[in-house]
Amino acid sequence: MSKSEVLPSIIRILDKNTQERISAGEVVERPSSVVKELVENSLDAGARNVTVEIESAGRKLIRVADDGRGISASDISKVFLRHATSKIISYDDLFRLSTMGFRGEALFSISAVSEISVESAPAFPDGRRLPGAAIKSSYSEVSGPSPSSIAAGTIVEVVGLFANTPARLKFLKSSSTENSACIAAVQSLALANPATAFHMFSEGKKIFSLASARSTDERLAAVLKKDVFDRTVSFQAAHGEISVKGRVSEIDAFVASRSLQWVFANRRVVSSRAVSSAIYDAAREFMPRARHPVFTVFVEAPPSTIDANVSPTKREVKFADEAAVFSVVRSAVKSAFSSSGPVRYGFARGGGAFAISSDKRVAAYDAGVSSSGIRRREGDELSSGFFTSELANSRVKYIAGIFGYCLVAADEDNLYLIDAHAASERVLYEKYRIRETGAATQLLLAPVIVDLPPSVFADVSASLKALKSLGWKIEPFGESALKCEGTPAVLQDVNARAVLMAIFGAASVEPKSAPRASAITEEDIIKRSCREAIRGKEMPGFIEAQRLVNDLFSTQNYQTCPHGRPTLIKISSSELASKFRRT
Ligand code: ADP
Ligand code: MG
């Protein structure tokens, strides 16, 4: 943004006709809408640094301070007037708009439902300063302006939001939901404006500090934190006047909620059906049920082809050519998936067994996963007495591994085709749930610190009890991280970080959803940990495969994995015989 060269702005009253042609809508619905409007004003003023503080999820206090170009003392008395804006003069200007605000309605609306003060001093690009001024309004009762000693920039403080409108207060969701919504509002604006530094505090506690970044990716990495960011891939494409770029979850790193999804149209935070459904469509074949992609999508298109003149709280936009946007996003994401090294199952013959491998994951997991678990250990196999005793007594006999994932086994009456991953998951799941091990903990050599996006973290802390009861040794660490010192023994030498990311990847509160009753359940924790614990493991060797077959048939629900996929396909000898027309 190159707004810094603009002089202190002049505030005008829009003419009646223009007023009427801009749909009014409800600007202030909840604390997060106030946060959004105030931060947008700071950005419109060319701020390089924005600090947001909230208390009681924004009901008690919302304070936004910036170092933007400020408001002159002669203009400050107009800020609470309806349709007072420095950003457009006439209706036609709407189509040349580069600012986020333009209705001249936010401060007017906020001043009607709170005690608000605006304190500002203009700053010129050459460093000249003008004296500051302050103005207040208490539920529409304006007082001031008065002189202020503020340094260059603007501070807006909103206190007692909705105290005079009990109906609105009642409409608000739980504090944690409203708090997350405020954080999410600042986060999305921070993503769209990487060059500006953002600092956010809630209840006096730092939620995040985002230094000025040189690129959108650098900013995204700071918002998502490394663990989530590292599991995304970038995409980019253009078609005619439309260009899109962004990042999306890797095909095996989808998360539990929709809250880490951002769409921008010409750098404005929006929501777009065409864009979201294109991504879901591209991800469909890889995405397990109840999982969602993390994504950012920046769409650039001529402003005249984007219909954003809808209610200010509804971010939904419509593109003139929705189908074109859909297909350009979908194909960009699809090709990102295929070029980012999809999980490949290959054969690696050795000692008569097959190996399952994924180019990417093997590299990623080798550091953290030991070779125990279902990984093959040739030496052990030969030296163990298992081969002669236990194997000989197995009712269902393992025969061979095929296709890199499938175990072939048989008993007297049936042939079984077993999905090795699904079977391992079922076996591990039952061990974990039944807690044969009495929720024993295996201590890690060094604690693992997992950074989580702040909006996710609140929810995580609510699930700590369940984690601990399952054998996790874990506690909150710093602002929004978890420190893990031990994992459930039943998971063996699991990669604690990967499992925690799988459990909490983004199981956060959705700003728009109903108040969430509970944290992630114990059942979810078990399912997600099992899936992650066996991810990236190789196709079992002969002995391990036989052990897996035995374990599978001794579990209660051996026919499906915990996520409902079949673990095996059974073909009876009579079915076979009839296929061969032997009967
Ligand atoms: P709009 O943003 O639609 O113009 P607002 O009610 O949000 O309307 O703000 C009214 C006017 O107050 C803006 O046009 C701008 O001139 C001034 N203003 C508000 N906040 C700031 C700020 N942080 N820095 C500089 N000017 C501001
Ligand atoms: Mg505004």
XYZ file of C-alpha atoms and ligand atoms in Angstrom:
611
model
C 0.000 0.000 0.000
C 1.304 3.385 -0.855
C -0.939 5.564 1.189
C 1.739 7.243 3.188
C 2.138 10.054 0.669
C -1.508 11.069 1.071
C -2.090 14.180 3.145
C -4.377 14.330 6.175
C -7.773 13.710 4.751
C -10.757 15.960 4.426
C -14.026 14.630 5.764
C -17.159 15.399 3.748
C -20.834 14.614 4.216
C -22.087 12.367 1.409
C -25.015 13.792 -0.515
C -28.441 12.380 0.171
C -28.619 10.499 -3.079
C -25.323 8.772 -2.477
C -26.362 7.969 1.067
C -29.427 6.192 -0.158
C -27.637 4.255 -2.823
C -25.291 2.627 -0.408
C -27.132 -0.003 1.487
C -26.852 0.817 5.134
C -26.998 -2.514 6.882
C -26.006 -3.167 10.398
C -22.374 -2.255 10.851
C -21.993 -3.254 14.426
C -23.302 -6.681 15.175
C -20.820 -7.941 17.732
C -17.477 -6.929 19.262
C -15.503 -8.444 16.394
C -17.306 -6.175 13.904
C -16.153 -3.143 15.921
C -12.608 -4.509 15.966
C -12.748 -5.029 12.213
C -14.044 -1.527 11.474
C -11.485 0.169 13.698
C -8.544 -1.801 12.335
C -9.728 -1.153 8.771
C -9.744 2.553 9.544
C -6.160 2.281 10.782
C -5.148 0.482 7.600
C -7.000 3.010 5.445
C -4.951 5.659 7.246
C -1.746 3.930 6.103
C -0.727 2.641 9.531
C 2.536 0.681 9.761
C 1.812 -0.428 13.315
C -1.552 -1.373 14.772
C -2.135 -2.413 18.368
C -5.444 -3.945 19.396
C -6.443 -4.512 22.999
C -9.670 -6.101 24.158
C -11.134 -6.881 27.544
C -14.025 -9.197 28.309
C -14.115 -10.322 24.687
C -14.532 -6.702 23.603
C -17.564 -5.923 25.727
C -15.648 -4.024 28.344
C -12.967 -2.495 26.129
C -11.776 -2.345 22.552
C -8.796 -0.121 21.974
C -7.081 0.314 18.629
C -3.973 2.463 18.342
C -2.196 3.214 15.081
C 0.545 5.360 13.596
C -1.424 6.292 10.499
C -1.872 9.715 9.030
C -4.338 10.863 11.661
C -7.287 13.235 11.645
C -6.894 17.004 11.743
C -8.320 18.981 14.655
C -10.780 20.662 12.316
C -12.107 17.335 11.045
C -12.320 15.427 14.263
C -15.727 16.849 15.156
C -17.183 15.102 12.090
C -16.126 11.545 12.869
C -19.369 10.576 14.602
C -21.619 12.056 11.927
C -23.460 9.627 9.711
C -22.051 9.339 6.183
C -19.035 11.369 7.166
C -16.083 9.943 5.276
C -12.831 11.144 3.802
C -12.740 8.256 1.388
C -15.262 8.873 -1.353
C -17.093 11.902 -2.646
C -19.681 10.390 -4.950
C -21.261 7.076 -5.842
C -18.977 6.569 -8.828
C -15.947 6.657 -6.558
C -17.084 3.323 -5.156
C -15.748 1.646 -8.262
C -12.322 3.178 -7.937
C -12.067 2.331 -4.289
C -8.789 1.346 -2.708
C -9.825 1.811 0.915
C -11.809 -0.634 3.007
C -14.181 1.899 4.524
C -16.299 4.202 2.444
C -19.722 4.436 3.997
C -18.826 6.840 6.755
C -20.983 4.745 8.993
C -18.777 2.759 11.340
C -17.888 5.389 13.899
C -21.422 6.784 13.698
C -22.890 3.354 14.441
C -20.387 2.496 17.162
C -20.960 5.853 18.869
C -24.646 4.985 19.224
C -24.006 1.785 21.189
C -20.947 2.565 23.341
C -18.790 5.146 25.009
C -16.225 5.937 22.359
C -13.325 8.316 22.257
C -11.225 9.222 19.239
C -7.903 10.865 19.852
C -5.744 11.810 16.903
C -2.886 13.933 15.649
C -2.113 14.248 11.942
C 1.324 13.322 10.656
C 2.722 14.517 7.353
C 5.028 12.402 5.226
C 7.792 14.994 5.736
C 7.586 14.527 9.491
C 5.690 17.734 10.282
C 3.242 17.374 13.149
C 0.020 19.166 13.976
C -1.495 19.430 17.428
C -3.790 16.575 18.384
C -7.443 16.634 19.349
C -9.883 14.324 21.078
C -13.615 13.807 20.865
C -15.965 11.587 22.840
C -19.429 10.216 22.545
C -21.410 8.421 25.189
C -24.259 6.537 23.547
C -24.661 9.294 20.927
C -24.069 12.214 23.361
C -21.085 13.904 21.796
C -18.667 16.003 23.860
C -15.608 17.863 22.641
C -13.478 18.276 20.713
C -10.736 19.111 23.133
C -6.983 19.407 22.673
C -4.907 16.280 23.116
C -1.214 15.714 23.606
C -1.220 12.460 21.635
C 1.778 11.852 19.383
C 1.125 11.318 15.674
C -1.508 8.667 14.963
C -4.905 7.725 16.230
C -6.273 5.930 19.277
C -9.892 4.833 19.323
C -11.292 3.436 22.549
C -14.679 1.765 22.813
C -16.021 1.037 26.286
C -19.261 -0.580 27.460
C -20.293 -1.865 24.062
C -24.041 -2.575 23.794
C -24.637 -1.634 27.436
C -27.621 0.406 26.239
C -28.997 -2.302 23.977
C -29.706 -5.406 26.081
C -31.203 -7.157 23.049
C -27.839 -7.028 21.278
C -26.040 -8.211 24.391
C -28.300 -11.212 24.566
C -27.506 -12.027 20.952
C -23.787 -12.389 21.686
C -22.254 -15.826 21.953
C -20.032 -17.144 24.737
C -17.043 -15.038 25.737
C -14.629 -17.527 24.277
C -16.454 -17.486 20.935
C -16.604 -13.675 20.824
C -12.981 -13.486 21.910
C -11.926 -15.861 19.138
C -13.955 -13.867 16.637
C -12.091 -10.672 17.621
C -8.751 -12.443 17.258
C -9.840 -13.913 13.919
C -10.908 -10.479 12.656
C -7.467 -9.028 13.328
C -5.754 -12.111 11.923
C -7.513 -11.882 8.586
C -6.701 -8.213 8.229
C -3.109 -8.992 9.172
C -2.960 -11.604 6.409
C -4.182 -9.119 3.844
C -1.717 -6.473 5.024
C 1.604 -8.191 5.689
C 3.693 -5.020 5.721
C 1.859 -3.650 8.747
C 2.914 -4.872 12.190
C 0.072 -6.073 14.421
C -0.004 -6.585 18.160
C -2.991 -8.064 19.892
C -3.783 -8.293 23.584
C -6.739 -9.783 25.401
C -7.200 -9.273 29.163
C -3.769 -7.678 29.200
C -2.231 -10.872 27.856
C -0.385 -10.854 24.573
C -2.226 -12.955 21.995
C 0.149 -12.328 19.126
C 2.767 -9.974 17.804
C 3.250 -9.952 14.080
C 6.283 -8.042 12.905
C 6.144 -6.280 9.573
C 6.577 -9.025 6.959
C 8.006 -8.862 3.460
C 5.581 -11.298 1.922
C 2.199 -12.844 2.398
C 3.840 -16.220 3.018
C 6.026 -14.797 5.742
C 2.926 -13.318 7.382
C 0.936 -16.521 6.957
C 3.723 -18.526 8.583
C 3.641 -16.131 11.529
C -0.144 -16.399 11.862
C -0.421 -20.178 11.469
C 2.834 -20.925 13.257
C 5.415 -23.154 11.678
C 3.834 -26.525 12.353
C 0.652 -25.754 10.433
C 2.293 -23.589 7.778
C 4.822 -26.273 6.905
C 1.999 -28.589 5.950
C 0.615 -26.271 3.276
C 1.559 -25.945 -0.401
C 1.334 -22.906 -2.624
C -0.695 -22.547 -5.797
C -1.078 -19.897 -8.417
C -2.955 -19.442 -11.699
C -4.484 -16.839 -13.938
C -7.243 -16.805 -16.477
C -8.026 -13.675 -18.422
C -8.365 -10.824 -15.968
C -8.671 -13.117 -12.977
C -5.598 -14.241 -11.097
C -5.459 -16.337 -7.967
C -2.731 -17.388 -5.618
C -2.559 -18.846 -2.175
C -1.763 -21.858 -0.063
C -3.695 -24.963 0.842
C -3.176 -27.952 3.160
C -1.103 -30.803 1.836
C -3.316 -33.733 0.892
C -2.622 -35.564 4.128
C -2.750 -32.564 6.435
C -6.407 -31.621 6.504
C -7.698 -30.360 9.823
C -10.741 -30.607 12.027
C -12.423 -27.272 11.417
C -13.069 -24.601 8.878
C -11.611 -21.794 10.920
C -8.247 -21.538 9.172
C -9.654 -20.519 5.806
C -9.292 -17.076 4.325
C -10.388 -15.625 1.026
C -9.411 -12.188 -0.169
C -10.666 -10.336 -3.205
C -8.302 -7.543 -4.166
C -6.834 -7.761 -0.659
C -10.169 -7.344 1.076
C -11.347 -10.056 3.431
C -14.345 -11.696 1.821
C -16.130 -14.972 1.643
C -16.899 -16.485 -1.712
C -18.904 -19.555 -2.478
C -17.142 -20.000 -5.821
C -13.692 -19.997 -4.214
C -14.463 -22.248 -1.235
C -16.362 -24.819 -3.228
C -13.553 -24.933 -5.807
C -11.073 -25.859 -3.085
C -13.334 -28.443 -1.507
C -13.943 -29.886 -4.939
C -10.232 -30.153 -5.673
C -9.559 -31.728 -2.267
C -12.528 -34.068 -2.247
C -10.784 -37.221 -3.349
C -8.106 -36.925 -0.654
C -10.104 -35.537 2.232
C -11.432 -37.787 4.975
C -14.902 -37.066 6.270
C -15.229 -34.200 8.786
C -11.877 -32.777 7.781
C -11.210 -29.441 6.156
C -8.433 -27.760 4.249
C -6.491 -24.835 5.684
C -6.292 -22.234 2.938
C -5.633 -18.673 1.918
C -6.766 -17.536 -1.494
C -5.984 -14.136 -2.914
C -8.143 -13.347 -5.917
C -7.262 -10.360 -8.044
C -9.914 -9.210 -10.501
C -11.053 -5.885 -11.902
C -13.082 -4.173 -9.143
C -15.995 -3.715 -11.509
C -16.322 -7.517 -11.734
C -16.711 -7.992 -8.000
C -20.035 -7.260 -6.389
C -19.119 -6.252 -2.867
C -21.775 -3.630 -2.381
C -23.643 -5.774 0.048
C -24.246 -5.335 3.745
C -20.958 -4.491 5.471
C -21.215 -7.403 7.872
C -21.908 -9.940 5.156
C -18.588 -10.542 3.530
C -20.026 -12.701 0.767
C -19.004 -11.424 -2.654
C -20.154 -12.449 -6.106
C -17.851 -12.395 -9.110
C -19.215 -11.402 -12.499
C -17.994 -14.773 -13.777
C -18.386 -17.149 -10.858
C -17.741 -20.180 -13.058
C -14.397 -18.821 -14.234
C -13.280 -18.113 -10.675
C -14.375 -21.604 -9.624
C -12.454 -23.339 -12.384
C -9.276 -21.296 -12.125
C -9.099 -21.913 -8.358
C -9.925 -25.584 -8.697
C -7.329 -26.299 -11.348
C -4.650 -24.303 -9.516
C -5.259 -26.268 -6.331
C -5.409 -29.589 -8.155
C -2.090 -29.055 -9.820
C -0.559 -27.946 -6.513
C -1.707 -31.229 -4.995
C -0.234 -33.304 -7.775
C 3.087 -31.493 -7.938
C 3.615 -31.480 -4.196
C 4.533 -35.140 -4.100
C 1.333 -37.023 -3.432
C 1.669 -40.020 -1.181
C 3.009 -42.779 -3.385
C 2.838 -46.399 -2.568
C 5.758 -48.246 -4.004
C 7.124 -51.704 -3.852
C 10.452 -52.230 -2.272
C 11.257 -55.859 -2.229
C 13.428 -57.137 0.550
C 13.282 -60.388 2.412
C 10.057 -61.182 0.615
C 8.156 -58.221 2.058
C 6.825 -55.040 0.563
C 7.374 -51.542 1.759
C 4.962 -48.690 1.676
C 6.480 -45.306 1.232
C 5.764 -41.697 0.544
C 8.669 -39.634 -0.669
C 7.755 -36.693 1.482
C 6.641 -38.333 4.660
C 9.490 -40.718 4.997
C 11.790 -37.753 5.118
C 9.526 -35.896 7.484
C 8.985 -38.694 9.908
C 12.258 -40.473 10.034
C 13.568 -38.017 12.546
C 10.750 -38.661 14.970
C 9.598 -42.225 14.548
C 11.726 -45.096 15.625
C 11.740 -48.299 13.690
C 9.498 -50.139 16.097
C 5.742 -50.253 15.737
C 4.722 -52.146 12.669
C 7.970 -51.484 10.922
C 9.836 -54.507 9.869
C 12.883 -55.589 11.780
C 14.579 -58.302 9.900
C 17.022 -59.363 12.571
C 14.319 -59.782 15.171
C 12.221 -61.893 12.902
C 14.838 -64.461 12.299
C 15.991 -64.709 15.864
C 12.627 -64.670 17.587
C 10.919 -67.856 18.583
C 7.701 -66.383 17.253
C 8.059 -68.024 13.913
C 7.776 -71.510 15.196
C 5.320 -71.144 18.088
C 2.887 -68.276 17.686
C 2.828 -68.347 13.908
C 2.208 -72.017 13.733
C -0.843 -71.615 15.929
C -2.387 -68.679 14.082
C -5.905 -69.466 12.990
C -5.849 -67.001 10.097
C -2.615 -67.411 8.189
C -0.853 -64.524 6.553
C 0.168 -65.359 2.999
C 1.580 -62.280 1.261
C 1.526 -58.528 0.877
C 0.304 -57.055 -2.403
C -0.162 -53.626 -3.954
C 1.876 -51.985 -1.198
C -0.996 -51.899 1.298
C -2.908 -55.134 1.177
C -2.332 -58.278 3.240
C -3.573 -61.554 1.859
C -4.538 -64.104 4.505
C -6.708 -67.177 4.777
C -8.225 -69.634 7.214
C -9.901 -72.982 6.525
C -13.025 -71.404 5.038
C -12.168 -67.911 3.829
C -9.745 -65.752 1.953
C -9.113 -62.306 3.495
C -7.813 -59.176 1.808
C -6.776 -56.859 4.632
C -5.974 -53.168 4.425
C -2.795 -52.988 6.521
C -3.322 -49.386 7.572
C -6.956 -49.725 8.484
C -6.185 -52.909 10.399
C -3.320 -51.311 12.350
C -5.572 -48.434 13.179
C -8.295 -50.722 14.514
C -5.837 -52.723 16.601
C -4.186 -49.643 18.051
C -7.538 -48.000 18.690
C -8.801 -50.842 20.797
C -5.590 -51.066 22.791
C -5.676 -47.344 23.427
C -9.336 -47.269 24.381
C -9.349 -50.334 26.558
C -6.138 -49.067 28.140
C -4.569 -52.425 28.690
C -1.581 -50.416 29.718
C -3.479 -48.467 32.379
C -2.792 -45.256 30.467
C 0.916 -45.648 31.046
C 3.103 -42.820 29.873
C 6.288 -43.099 27.924
C 8.522 -40.152 28.678
C 10.146 -38.341 25.797
C 13.884 -37.777 25.769
C 13.280 -34.072 25.245
C 9.998 -32.198 25.658
C 8.247 -31.294 22.436
C 6.824 -27.783 22.122
C 3.930 -27.441 19.691
C 2.980 -23.926 18.636
C -0.655 -23.491 17.778
C -2.534 -20.613 16.171
C -3.951 -18.508 19.052
C -7.536 -19.008 17.914
C -7.014 -22.759 18.217
C -5.246 -22.674 21.521
C -8.213 -21.644 23.677
C -9.971 -24.834 22.682
C -6.962 -27.007 23.270
C -6.657 -26.064 26.903
C -10.175 -27.352 27.442
C -9.101 -30.797 26.276
C -6.062 -31.181 28.492
C -7.896 -33.257 31.065
C -8.930 -35.851 28.505
C -5.405 -35.981 27.124
C -3.904 -36.519 30.555
C -6.317 -39.302 31.368
C -5.192 -41.079 28.206
C -1.566 -41.041 29.276
C -0.348 -37.780 27.747
C 2.012 -35.745 29.888
C 1.209 -32.320 28.602
C 0.680 -28.748 29.713
C 0.163 -25.240 28.316
C 3.397 -23.456 27.557
C 3.652 -19.712 26.997
C 1.121 -17.786 24.954
C -0.242 -20.425 22.652
C 1.918 -23.487 22.783
C 1.748 -26.915 24.378
C 4.627 -28.650 26.064
C 4.535 -32.427 25.794
C 6.856 -34.483 27.968
C 5.346 -37.913 27.487
C 3.046 -39.858 25.199
C 0.712 -42.778 25.924
C 2.815 -45.921 26.071
C 0.358 -47.733 23.836
C 1.246 -45.436 20.948
C 4.828 -46.665 21.217
C 7.481 -44.405 19.744
C 5.047 -42.087 18.123
C 5.942 -38.658 16.752
C 4.336 -36.573 19.514
C 4.321 -33.400 17.479
C 2.620 -34.992 14.489
C -0.018 -36.603 16.677
C -0.775 -33.406 18.578
C -1.055 -31.532 15.312
C -3.445 -34.182 14.059
C -5.551 -33.868 17.179
C -5.568 -30.111 17.365
C -4.444 -29.083 13.882
C -7.163 -26.508 13.877
C -9.905 -27.742 16.077
C -10.794 -24.208 16.922
C -13.957 -22.295 17.452
C -15.581 -21.121 14.294
C -16.455 -17.492 14.709
C -19.824 -18.020 13.088
C -20.797 -21.243 14.764
C -23.046 -21.677 17.717
C -21.378 -21.647 21.126
C -19.368 -24.828 21.402
C -20.505 -27.038 24.177
C -17.374 -29.009 24.733
C -13.766 -29.459 23.873
C -12.523 -32.258 21.660
C -13.763 -35.534 23.085
C -11.655 -38.369 24.368
C -13.024 -40.482 21.526
C -11.797 -37.945 18.957
C -8.406 -37.798 20.587
C -8.100 -41.558 20.420
C -9.205 -41.769 16.786
C -7.008 -38.959 15.601
C -3.968 -40.184 17.488
C -4.335 -43.693 16.112
C -4.584 -42.501 12.554
C -1.512 -40.339 12.992
C 0.408 -42.944 14.941
C 0.326 -45.389 12.060
C 0.786 -42.812 9.313
C 3.958 -43.200 7.338
C 4.643 -46.635 8.713
C 5.885 -49.160 6.262
C 4.101 -52.222 5.033
C 4.703 -54.835 7.729
C 7.199 -57.602 7.196
C 6.179 -61.230 7.377
C 6.242 -61.679 11.143
C 4.716 -58.307 11.896
C 2.023 -58.955 9.310
C 1.063 -62.248 10.920
C 1.000 -60.563 14.322
C -1.229 -57.826 12.893
C -3.601 -60.400 11.426
C -3.799 -62.192 14.778
C -4.343 -58.923 16.646
C -6.987 -57.808 14.186
C -9.070 -60.939 14.553
C -8.926 -60.670 18.323
C -10.378 -57.140 18.368
C -14.093 -56.642 18.865
C -14.918 -54.699 15.731
C -12.371 -56.148 13.414
C -14.329 -55.455 10.235
C -13.947 -51.671 10.227
C -11.319 -49.150 11.248
C -12.261 -46.540 13.900
C -13.211 -44.135 11.104
C -15.615 -46.597 9.572
C -13.570 -47.812 6.624
C -13.530 -51.577 6.081
C -10.406 -53.320 7.333
C -10.963 -56.418 5.280
C -12.774 -58.054 2.436
C -13.753 -61.643 3.015
C -14.276 -64.166 0.245
C -15.575 -67.520 1.357
C -14.348 -70.713 -0.192
C -17.847 -71.448 -1.455
C -18.005 -68.035 -3.150
C -14.738 -68.816 -4.840
C -15.841 -72.261 -5.800
C -18.972 -70.899 -7.457
C -16.896 -68.355 -9.368
C -14.812 -71.234 -10.688
C -18.049 -73.122 -11.369
C -16.874 -76.013 -9.316
C -20.258 -76.557 -7.705
P -15.316 5.247 6.663
O -14.174 4.384 7.072
O -16.359 4.463 5.931
O -14.903 6.463 5.952
P -15.736 5.546 9.489
O -16.967 5.873 10.276
O -15.110 4.241 9.729
O -16.087 5.710 7.968
O -14.668 6.676 9.734
C -15.017 8.023 9.455
C -13.817 8.830 9.079
O -12.993 9.036 10.244
C -12.917 8.188 8.053
O -13.328 8.465 6.736
C -11.552 8.814 8.364
O -11.437 10.053 7.725
C -11.637 9.094 9.869
N -10.914 8.059 10.623
C -11.462 7.058 11.370
N -10.518 6.303 11.952
C -9.324 6.812 11.578
C -7.952 6.454 11.839
N -7.615 5.405 12.620
N -6.975 7.224 11.286
C -7.295 8.279 10.487
N -8.576 8.641 10.184
C -9.574 7.941 10.734
Mg -14.242 2.846 8.365
